[in-house]
Amino acid sequence: MSEQTATAPVVQRVDARHRYEILVDDERAGLTAYRDRNDQRVFFHTEIDDAYAGRGLAAILVEQALTDVRASGMRIVPVCPYVAKYLTKHLEFADITDPVTPEVLTWLDARLGR
């Protein structure tokens, strides 16, 4: 299938795996992983598969994930460097963004078994 006839990317939240996935033509092209801490969604990792690099998919993925966080009435904690960088350019999410604190990092490490 050529890029011109490819379908638009689809972002879906996969609660059982604690992540949002972006699909291109029904294939997973990337993900952004999170853990929920009370009313905070702590994002800690974002990746796009090499085969899909350079298409702006990470920005689409993170924008839709953060929009979902807002719709869910939660707050964002950007431990993931990509999410943190995205937020510096997209101030529309500033009102629901909490700082990364040592307490959050310790909590996240414990949740991830690190």
XYZ file of C-alpha atoms in Angstrom:
114
model
C 0.000 0.000 0.000
C 1.454 3.364 -0.935
C 1.748 6.177 1.572
C -0.831 8.190 -0.376
C -3.495 5.522 0.159
C -2.507 4.665 3.725
C -5.169 5.238 6.348
C -4.753 7.887 9.024
C -2.936 6.725 12.164
C -5.169 5.573 15.015
C -4.307 6.055 18.695
C -5.832 3.744 21.268
C -5.431 3.441 25.033
C -4.562 -0.092 26.118
C -5.251 -0.055 29.869
C -4.184 -3.671 30.421
C -0.693 -2.788 29.157
C -0.565 0.745 30.668
C 0.058 2.456 27.368
C -1.306 4.237 24.358
C -0.489 2.698 20.993
C -0.446 4.298 17.568
C -1.515 2.069 14.695
C -0.741 2.587 11.024
C -2.738 0.328 8.705
C -3.659 -1.810 11.747
C 0.026 -2.357 12.664
C 1.438 -0.993 15.926
C 3.894 1.732 14.989
C 4.727 2.942 18.491
C 3.615 3.526 22.047
C 3.781 5.810 25.036
C 3.793 4.020 28.385
C 2.363 5.263 31.673
C 1.407 4.316 35.183
C -1.447 5.938 37.088
C -0.720 7.474 40.486
C -3.945 8.696 42.093
C -5.205 11.383 39.685
C -1.899 11.581 37.804
C -0.938 9.717 34.639
C 2.860 9.391 34.810
C 4.330 9.020 31.302
C 7.750 7.372 31.379
C 8.561 6.051 27.902
C 7.664 6.826 24.284
C 8.928 4.984 21.217
C 8.192 4.780 17.511
C 9.368 1.713 15.597
C 12.219 2.490 13.180
C 10.100 1.459 10.185
C 7.742 4.371 10.973
C 10.305 7.019 11.936
C 10.172 10.506 10.457
C 6.403 10.647 9.946
C 5.510 12.764 12.978
C 3.788 9.819 14.648
C 5.243 10.506 18.114
C 3.655 13.955 18.148
C 0.281 12.551 17.035
C 0.504 9.804 19.653
C 1.414 12.104 22.536
C -1.096 14.804 21.563
C -3.950 12.301 21.518
C -2.764 10.625 24.725
C -2.615 13.964 26.557
C -6.033 14.928 25.192
C -7.362 11.649 26.605
C -5.771 12.417 29.979
C -7.601 15.752 30.037
C -10.898 14.102 29.054
C -10.397 11.554 31.845
C -10.056 14.361 34.424
C -6.485 13.364 35.232
C -3.175 15.217 35.348
C 0.072 14.681 33.416
C 3.495 13.964 34.913
C 6.093 13.985 32.095
C 8.939 11.691 33.221
C 9.434 10.657 29.562
C 11.825 13.107 27.870
C 9.757 13.165 24.678
C 6.535 13.997 26.541
C 8.373 16.669 28.560
C 9.743 18.254 25.367
C 6.330 18.091 23.705
C 4.799 19.948 26.644
C 7.314 22.818 26.328
C 5.898 23.500 22.862
C 2.235 22.781 23.618
C 1.237 25.036 26.482
C -2.440 24.115 26.119
C -1.672 21.248 28.517
C 0.160 23.376 31.118
C -2.924 23.618 33.336
C -2.991 19.829 33.860
C 0.771 19.198 34.053
C 2.447 18.426 37.369
C 6.210 18.572 37.979
C 8.402 15.500 38.081
C 9.467 15.211 41.732
C 11.826 12.823 43.536
C 8.752 11.266 45.156
C 7.203 10.536 41.753
C 10.467 9.031 40.495
C 10.809 6.793 43.566
C 7.187 5.721 43.224
C 7.647 4.990 39.497
C 10.820 2.969 40.083
C 8.979 0.862 42.656
C 6.049 0.303 40.274
C 8.397 -0.736 37.466
C 10.536 -2.925 39.710
C 13.700 -0.918 39.141
